[in-house]
Amino acid sequence: MSFIIRADAKSWIDVPADHHFPIQNLPFGVGCPTTHPECVCIRIGDQVLHLWTLLDAGLIPEEEFPMLCSFQDMDRGHMSDIRKIAYDLLRADNPLLRDNEALRDQAVTSIDNAEIQIPVLIGAYVDFYSGINHASNVGKMFRPDMPPLLPNYKELPVGYNGRASSVMVSGEPVRRPKGQTKDASAERPSFGPTKELDFELEMGFFTGRGNVLGEPVSIDDFTDYLLGFVLVNDWSARDMQRWEYQPLGPFLAKSFGTSISPWVVTLDALEPFRVAGPKQDPQPLEYLRAKENWHFNIELEVSIHTEKMSKPQVVAHTNAQELYWSFAQQFAHQGVNGTNIEPGDLYASGTISGTEPGSFGSLLELTWRGRDALVMEETGEKRTFLEDGDTVIMTGWCQGEGYRVGFGTVEGKVLAAV
Ligand code: CA
């Protein structure tokens, strides 16, 4: 049922081989001009295809796709159909849009002129903890006298309900939060700006439909509920987290901001990059067993750009295959108690780390809780945690034969506390 665009497909819009948004990708976002601010668009190369112009021109039947003026009503089936229409209009040998200069100038505009917004109105945000290497590293640091993984870790995808209202789109700055922290030697906590501001490299997915409260979802239905995928930077204040997280989990250490990449990459585009996940031992309970592979071969990278540097420096490289629990398992676990999943829910994977130091998805791990500072090669600056003015840039892509299906970037600059 998926619409997979061939590796050798070409568009009349020229896209380099290492670009994240060739015709094989065609992700969805919201970035139309002020006249149609909520309308859905598709990214190709450095251009944006405005779907409302195609509706106006009759190239997309409005009666079949009324949701194009609000992402909120879109489901995976609509996306798949629209993506197929967009592919058809953009392929190199179709003159319909290519040779209609007046329409083309309106329908296809430079990304530089787009006002990229958060793609979906996010009603709920759940953050999982499915990166086993990250969970293990944090366990070693925060609970050194115990086994790194708690007994439930390999039985269920651990998660918590995060704060949807503070999810931001890439480019928006994050304000350094204030809160309680407590030094191990101190008798009582103190209040002030976090001294341990960190990033977390994660993948996220949106749901595009809901279930009735009280009626559990099945892992086999994940494809129907899934809208698409984004990159997530789950900003974290480690000193606040360490003091507040027991017994109910993180609270203010996480709720001040979460950044996502703006382009929703479809399952159809990711189909060629599906892979089996790690062998799970013990075998999960039946409701967590999927028939299909729900891991993806996505290269992931984090860079830091301080104010003194002329260009960013890569500080971590890993792969989404490092997740222990798959996206489908996260979905199935979230919905198994009958809670109502809704369109526009965001589910983040948890920090994705590899097994080697250069592959860790947070500064907490990369500097081993501040013990081993990272050195910025260009300026000699050292970083244990983030400083004001630092920009964190995350990117991710799947490498196909002669093309990439990428996510672009999720970027955010740290502002001083107020
Ligand atoms: Ca997280």
Coordinates of C-alpha atoms and ligand atoms in Angstrom, one line a residue:
M1 CA 0.0 0.0 0.0
S2 CA 3.0 2.3 0.5
F3 CA 3.9 4.5 -2.4
I4 CA 7.7 4.1 -2.8
I5 CA 9.4 6.4 -5.3
R6 CA 12.1 4.7 -7.3
A7 CA 15.7 5.4 -6.6
D8 CA 16.3 6.6 -10.2
A9 CA 13.3 9.0 -10.2
K10 CA 14.2 12.6 -11.2
S11 CA 12.4 15.9 -10.8
W12 CA 12.4 18.9 -13.0
I13 CA 13.6 20.7 -9.9
D14 CA 17.3 19.9 -9.6
V15 CA 18.4 18.3 -6.3
P16 CA 22.0 17.3 -5.5
A17 CA 22.6 13.6 -4.6
D18 CA 23.4 14.4 -1.0
H19 CA 20.4 16.7 -0.4
H20 CA 17.9 15.6 2.2
F21 CA 14.8 16.4 0.1
P22 CA 15.0 14.8 -3.3
I23 CA 11.9 13.6 -5.1
Q24 CA 12.1 10.3 -3.2
N25 CA 11.4 12.1 0.1
L26 CA 8.6 14.8 -0.3
P27 CA 8.0 15.5 3.4
F28 CA 5.1 17.6 4.6
G29 CA 5.2 20.9 6.5
V30 CA 3.6 24.2 7.1
G31 CA 5.4 27.2 5.6
C32 CA 3.1 29.0 3.2
P33 CA 3.0 32.8 2.8
T34 CA 0.9 34.9 5.2
T35 CA -2.1 34.7 2.8
H36 CA -2.4 30.9 3.6
P37 CA -0.4 30.5 6.9
E38 CA -1.9 27.2 7.9
C39 CA -1.8 25.5 4.6
V40 CA 0.2 22.4 4.0
C41 CA 3.2 22.3 1.8
I42 CA 5.8 19.8 0.5
R43 CA 9.5 20.3 0.5
I44 CA 11.6 19.4 -2.5
G45 CA 15.3 20.5 -2.7
D46 CA 15.5 24.1 -1.6
Q47 CA 12.0 24.7 -2.9
V48 CA 8.5 24.6 -1.3
L49 CA 5.5 23.2 -3.2
H50 CA 2.4 25.1 -2.0
L51 CA -0.5 22.7 -2.1
W52 CA -3.2 25.4 -1.9
T53 CA -2.2 26.7 -5.3
L54 CA -2.6 23.3 -6.7
L55 CA -6.1 23.2 -5.1
D56 CA -6.9 26.6 -6.6
A57 CA -5.7 25.5 -10.0
G58 CA -7.8 22.3 -9.9
L59 CA -4.7 20.0 -10.0
I60 CA -5.7 18.6 -6.6
P61 CA -9.5 17.8 -6.2
E62 CA -10.5 20.0 -3.2
E63 CA -13.5 17.8 -2.4
E64 CA -11.2 14.9 -1.8
F65 CA -8.6 16.8 0.2
P66 CA -10.2 19.6 2.2
M67 CA -7.7 19.0 5.0
L68 CA -4.9 20.7 3.0
C69 CA -5.7 23.9 4.7
S70 CA -5.1 22.4 8.1
F71 CA -2.5 19.7 8.8
Q72 CA -4.6 18.7 11.8
D73 CA -7.2 16.7 9.8
M74 CA -4.6 14.9 7.7
D75 CA -4.0 11.2 8.2
R76 CA -1.5 8.8 6.6
G77 CA -3.8 7.8 3.8
H78 CA -4.3 11.4 2.8
M79 CA -0.6 12.0 2.9
S80 CA 0.2 9.0 0.8
D81 CA -2.4 10.1 -1.8
I82 CA -1.2 13.7 -1.9
R83 CA 2.4 12.7 -2.0
K84 CA 1.6 10.6 -5.1
I85 CA 0.0 13.6 -6.8
A86 CA 2.9 15.8 -5.9
Y87 CA 5.4 13.2 -7.2
D88 CA 3.5 13.1 -10.5
L89 CA 3.5 16.9 -10.9
L90 CA 7.2 17.1 -10.0
R91 CA 8.7 14.3 -12.0
A92 CA 11.0 15.4 -14.8
D93 CA 8.9 14.2 -17.7
N94 CA 5.6 15.8 -16.7
P95 CA 5.2 19.2 -18.4
L96 CA 1.9 20.1 -16.6
L97 CA 3.4 22.2 -13.8
R98 CA 6.9 22.3 -15.2
D99 CA 5.9 24.3 -18.3
N100 CA 3.2 26.4 -16.8
E101 CA 5.3 29.4 -15.8
A102 CA 2.6 31.4 -14.2
L103 CA 1.3 28.6 -12.0
R104 CA 4.8 27.3 -11.3
D105 CA 6.0 30.7 -10.0
Q106 CA 3.1 30.7 -7.5
A107 CA 3.2 27.0 -6.6
V108 CA 7.0 26.6 -6.1
T109 CA 8.9 29.1 -4.1
S110 CA 12.3 29.2 -2.4
I111 CA 12.7 27.8 1.1
D112 CA 14.4 31.2 1.9
N113 CA 11.0 32.9 1.6
A114 CA 9.0 30.3 3.5
E115 CA 7.9 31.0 7.1
I116 CA 8.3 27.6 8.5
Q117 CA 6.0 26.8 11.4
I118 CA 5.3 23.9 13.7
P119 CA 3.6 21.4 11.4
V120 CA 1.0 20.1 13.8
L121 CA -0.9 21.5 16.7
I122 CA 0.5 19.2 19.4
G123 CA -2.0 18.2 22.0
A124 CA 0.1 15.7 23.8
Y125 CA 3.8 14.9 24.0
V126 CA 5.2 11.7 25.3
D127 CA 8.9 11.1 25.8
F128 CA 10.1 7.5 25.8
Y129 CA 13.4 6.1 27.0
S130 CA 14.0 3.6 24.3
G131 CA 17.7 4.2 23.7
I132 CA 19.3 1.3 25.7
N133 CA 22.8 2.7 25.6
H134 CA 21.7 6.1 26.9
A135 CA 19.5 4.4 29.6
S136 CA 22.5 2.3 30.6
N137 CA 24.9 5.2 30.7
V138 CA 22.5 7.4 32.8
G139 CA 22.0 4.5 35.2
K140 CA 25.7 4.1 35.7
M141 CA 26.0 7.8 36.5
F142 CA 22.9 8.5 38.5
R143 CA 22.7 5.1 40.4
P144 CA 26.3 3.8 40.5
D145 CA 25.5 1.2 43.2
M146 CA 22.8 -0.5 41.2
P147 CA 22.6 -2.4 37.9
P148 CA 22.5 0.3 35.1
L149 CA 19.1 -0.9 33.8
L150 CA 16.1 -1.1 36.1
P151 CA 14.2 -4.5 36.1
N152 CA 11.4 -3.1 33.9
Y153 CA 13.6 -1.8 31.1
K154 CA 13.5 -4.8 28.9
E155 CA 9.8 -5.5 29.7
L156 CA 8.2 -2.2 28.6
P157 CA 9.1 1.0 26.8
V158 CA 9.6 3.3 29.8
G159 CA 8.1 6.8 29.2
Y160 CA 6.5 9.8 30.7
N161 CA 4.1 12.5 29.7
G162 CA 6.0 15.6 28.7
R163 CA 4.8 19.1 28.1
A164 CA 3.2 19.7 24.6
S165 CA 2.9 23.5 25.0
S166 CA 6.7 24.0 25.0
V167 CA 7.4 22.0 21.8
M168 CA 9.1 24.4 19.4
V169 CA 10.0 24.3 15.8
S170 CA 13.7 24.4 14.7
G171 CA 15.2 27.8 14.7
E172 CA 13.4 29.0 17.9
P173 CA 15.9 29.7 20.7
V174 CA 15.6 28.0 24.1
R175 CA 15.8 30.0 27.3
R176 CA 18.1 28.6 30.0
P177 CA 15.7 27.6 32.8
K178 CA 16.0 28.3 36.5
G179 CA 15.0 25.8 39.1
Q180 CA 16.1 23.9 42.2
T181 CA 19.4 22.0 42.3
K182 CA 21.1 20.4 45.1
D183 CA 24.8 19.6 45.5
A184 CA 25.6 16.2 47.0
S185 CA 27.3 17.9 49.9
A186 CA 24.7 20.6 50.5
E187 CA 22.0 20.1 53.1
R188 CA 19.3 22.0 51.2
P189 CA 18.8 22.9 47.5
S190 CA 19.5 26.3 46.0
F191 CA 17.6 28.1 43.3
G192 CA 19.0 29.6 40.1
P193 CA 19.8 29.0 36.4
T194 CA 20.8 25.4 35.5
K195 CA 24.5 24.9 35.3
E196 CA 24.1 21.6 33.4
L197 CA 22.0 22.5 30.3
D198 CA 22.1 19.6 27.8
F199 CA 20.6 18.3 24.6
E200 CA 19.0 14.9 23.8
L201 CA 19.2 13.4 20.3
E202 CA 15.9 11.7 19.6
M203 CA 13.5 10.7 16.8
G204 CA 9.8 11.4 17.1
F205 CA 6.6 10.4 15.4
F206 CA 3.2 12.1 15.1
T207 CA -0.1 10.2 15.2
G208 CA -2.7 11.2 12.6
R209 CA -5.8 9.6 14.0
G210 CA -7.3 8.7 17.4
N211 CA -9.1 5.9 19.2
V212 CA -12.1 6.0 21.5
L213 CA -11.1 6.4 25.2
G214 CA -11.3 3.0 26.8
E215 CA -10.6 1.0 23.6
P216 CA -7.0 -0.2 23.5
V217 CA -5.0 0.0 20.3
S218 CA -3.1 -2.9 18.8
I219 CA 0.5 -2.9 17.6
D220 CA -0.8 -4.1 14.2
D221 CA -2.7 -0.8 13.7
F222 CA 0.4 1.4 14.1
T223 CA 0.6 2.0 10.3
D224 CA -3.0 3.4 10.3
Y225 CA -2.3 5.8 13.2
L226 CA 1.2 7.0 12.2
L227 CA 1.4 10.4 10.5
G228 CA 5.2 10.6 10.1
F229 CA 8.6 11.3 11.7
V230 CA 10.7 14.2 12.8
L231 CA 14.0 14.9 14.6
V232 CA 13.7 15.9 18.3
N233 CA 16.0 17.7 20.6
D234 CA 14.7 17.2 24.1
W235 CA 16.5 19.9 26.0
S236 CA 17.4 18.9 29.6
A237 CA 18.7 20.5 32.8
R238 CA 20.7 17.7 34.3
D239 CA 21.3 19.3 37.8
M240 CA 17.5 20.0 38.1
Q241 CA 16.7 16.5 36.8
R242 CA 19.0 14.7 39.3
W243 CA 17.3 16.4 42.3
E244 CA 13.6 16.2 41.1
Y245 CA 13.3 13.0 39.1
Q246 CA 12.6 10.5 41.9
P247 CA 10.0 9.1 42.4
L248 CA 7.7 10.4 39.6
G249 CA 10.2 11.2 36.8
P250 CA 11.4 14.4 35.2
F251 CA 9.3 17.6 35.6
L252 CA 10.8 21.1 35.3
A253 CA 14.1 19.7 34.0
K254 CA 12.4 18.9 30.7
S255 CA 9.3 21.0 30.4
F256 CA 11.0 24.3 29.4
G257 CA 11.5 23.4 25.8
T258 CA 11.6 20.6 23.2
S259 CA 12.6 21.3 19.6
I260 CA 11.5 19.4 16.5
S261 CA 12.5 19.5 12.8
P262 CA 9.7 21.1 10.7
W263 CA 9.4 18.5 7.9
V264 CA 7.2 15.4 8.6
V265 CA 8.9 12.6 6.8
T266 CA 6.4 9.9 5.7
L267 CA 6.5 6.2 6.3
D268 CA 6.3 5.8 2.5
A269 CA 9.6 7.7 2.1
L270 CA 11.3 5.6 4.8
E271 CA 10.1 2.2 3.6
P272 CA 13.3 1.4 1.8
F273 CA 15.2 1.9 5.1
R274 CA 13.3 -0.3 7.4
V275 CA 15.5 -2.8 9.3
A276 CA 15.1 -5.3 12.0
G277 CA 15.7 -4.0 15.5
P278 CA 18.0 -5.6 18.1
K279 CA 17.1 -9.1 19.3
Q280 CA 14.9 -8.6 22.4
D281 CA 15.7 -10.9 25.3
P282 CA 13.4 -11.7 27.1
Q283 CA 10.8 -11.9 24.3
P284 CA 8.3 -9.0 24.9
L285 CA 4.8 -9.7 26.1
E286 CA 2.4 -10.4 23.2
Y287 CA 1.0 -6.9 22.9
L288 CA 4.5 -5.6 22.2
R289 CA 5.2 -8.1 19.3
A290 CA 5.0 -6.5 15.8
K291 CA 4.8 -8.5 12.7
E292 CA 6.8 -6.0 10.7
N293 CA 10.2 -4.4 11.2
W294 CA 9.8 -1.0 12.9
H295 CA 13.4 0.2 13.1
F296 CA 15.0 2.4 10.5
N297 CA 18.5 2.9 9.3
I298 CA 18.8 6.6 10.0
E299 CA 22.2 8.2 10.4
L300 CA 22.1 10.8 13.1
E301 CA 24.5 13.6 13.9
V302 CA 24.8 16.4 16.5
S303 CA 26.9 19.6 16.1
I304 CA 27.7 22.5 18.4
H305 CA 28.3 26.0 17.1
T306 CA 29.5 28.5 19.7
E307 CA 29.3 32.2 19.1
K308 CA 33.1 32.3 18.5
M309 CA 33.1 29.6 15.9
S310 CA 32.7 30.2 12.2
K311 CA 31.1 26.8 11.5
P312 CA 29.6 24.0 13.6
Q313 CA 31.6 21.0 14.9
V314 CA 30.2 17.5 14.9
V315 CA 30.3 16.1 18.4
A316 CA 28.3 12.9 18.0
H317 CA 27.3 10.5 15.2
T318 CA 25.0 7.5 15.8
N319 CA 22.1 5.6 14.1
A320 CA 18.4 5.2 15.0
Q321 CA 19.0 1.4 14.9
E322 CA 20.4 1.8 18.4
L323 CA 16.9 2.1 19.8
Y324 CA 15.9 -1.0 21.9
W325 CA 12.1 -0.5 21.6
S326 CA 10.7 0.3 18.1
F327 CA 8.3 3.1 17.3
A328 CA 5.5 0.5 17.0
Q329 CA 6.2 -0.9 20.4
Q330 CA 6.2 2.6 21.9
F331 CA 2.8 3.2 20.3
A332 CA 1.4 -0.1 21.4
H333 CA 2.5 0.4 24.9
Q334 CA 1.1 3.9 25.1
G335 CA -2.3 2.8 23.9
V336 CA -2.7 -0.6 25.5
N337 CA -4.5 0.7 28.6
G338 CA -7.2 2.4 26.5
T339 CA -6.0 5.9 26.8
N340 CA -7.1 8.1 23.8
I341 CA -4.4 8.7 21.3
E342 CA -5.2 11.8 19.3
P343 CA -4.2 13.4 15.9
G344 CA -1.2 15.6 16.6
D345 CA 0.2 13.6 19.5
L346 CA 4.0 13.7 19.5
Y347 CA 6.0 10.6 20.7
A348 CA 9.7 11.0 21.1
S349 CA 12.0 8.0 21.2
G350 CA 14.3 8.8 24.1
T351 CA 18.0 9.7 23.6
I352 CA 19.7 7.7 20.9
S353 CA 23.3 6.8 21.8
G354 CA 25.7 4.3 20.3
T355 CA 28.1 2.2 22.4
E356 CA 31.3 4.4 21.8
P357 CA 31.9 7.8 23.3
G358 CA 31.7 9.7 19.9
S359 CA 28.3 8.2 19.4
F360 CA 26.5 9.4 22.5
G361 CA 23.4 11.5 22.1
S362 CA 23.8 13.9 25.1
L363 CA 26.5 16.0 26.7
L364 CA 25.9 14.1 29.9
E365 CA 27.3 11.0 28.3
L366 CA 29.8 12.7 25.9
T367 CA 31.5 14.4 28.8
W368 CA 30.6 11.7 31.3
R369 CA 28.8 14.1 33.6
G370 CA 31.2 16.9 33.0
R371 CA 34.4 14.9 33.7
D372 CA 35.8 15.0 30.2
A373 CA 35.2 18.3 28.5
L374 CA 34.7 18.5 24.7
V375 CA 37.2 20.8 23.0
M376 CA 36.0 22.9 20.1
E377 CA 38.9 22.5 17.6
E378 CA 38.5 25.9 15.9
T379 CA 38.6 28.0 19.1
G380 CA 39.9 25.8 21.8
E381 CA 36.8 26.4 23.8
K382 CA 35.8 23.7 26.2
R383 CA 32.3 22.4 26.9
T384 CA 31.0 20.1 29.6
F385 CA 27.4 21.5 29.3
L386 CA 25.9 24.2 27.0
E387 CA 26.8 27.8 27.5
D388 CA 24.6 30.8 26.6
G389 CA 25.0 31.6 22.9
D390 CA 25.7 28.0 21.9
T391 CA 23.6 26.6 19.0
V392 CA 22.9 22.9 18.9
I393 CA 22.2 21.4 15.4
M394 CA 20.9 17.9 14.9
T395 CA 20.5 16.2 11.6
G396 CA 19.5 12.8 10.3
W397 CA 19.3 11.0 6.9
C398 CA 18.8 7.6 5.3
Q399 CA 21.4 6.8 2.6
G400 CA 19.9 5.3 -0.5
E401 CA 21.5 4.3 -3.8
G402 CA 22.5 7.7 -5.2
Y403 CA 20.0 9.7 -3.0
R404 CA 19.2 10.5 0.6
V405 CA 15.9 10.7 2.4
G406 CA 16.7 13.2 5.1
F407 CA 15.0 15.2 7.9
G408 CA 16.9 18.4 7.5
T409 CA 17.9 19.9 10.8
V410 CA 16.6 20.8 14.2
E411 CA 18.5 23.8 15.5
G412 CA 18.2 25.9 18.6
K413 CA 20.3 28.6 20.3
V414 CA 20.7 28.9 24.1
L415 CA 19.6 32.2 25.5
A416 CA 20.7 33.5 28.9
A417 CA 18.3 32.9 31.9
V418 CA 16.0 35.8 32.9
Ligands
CA1 CA 14.3 12.7 26.5

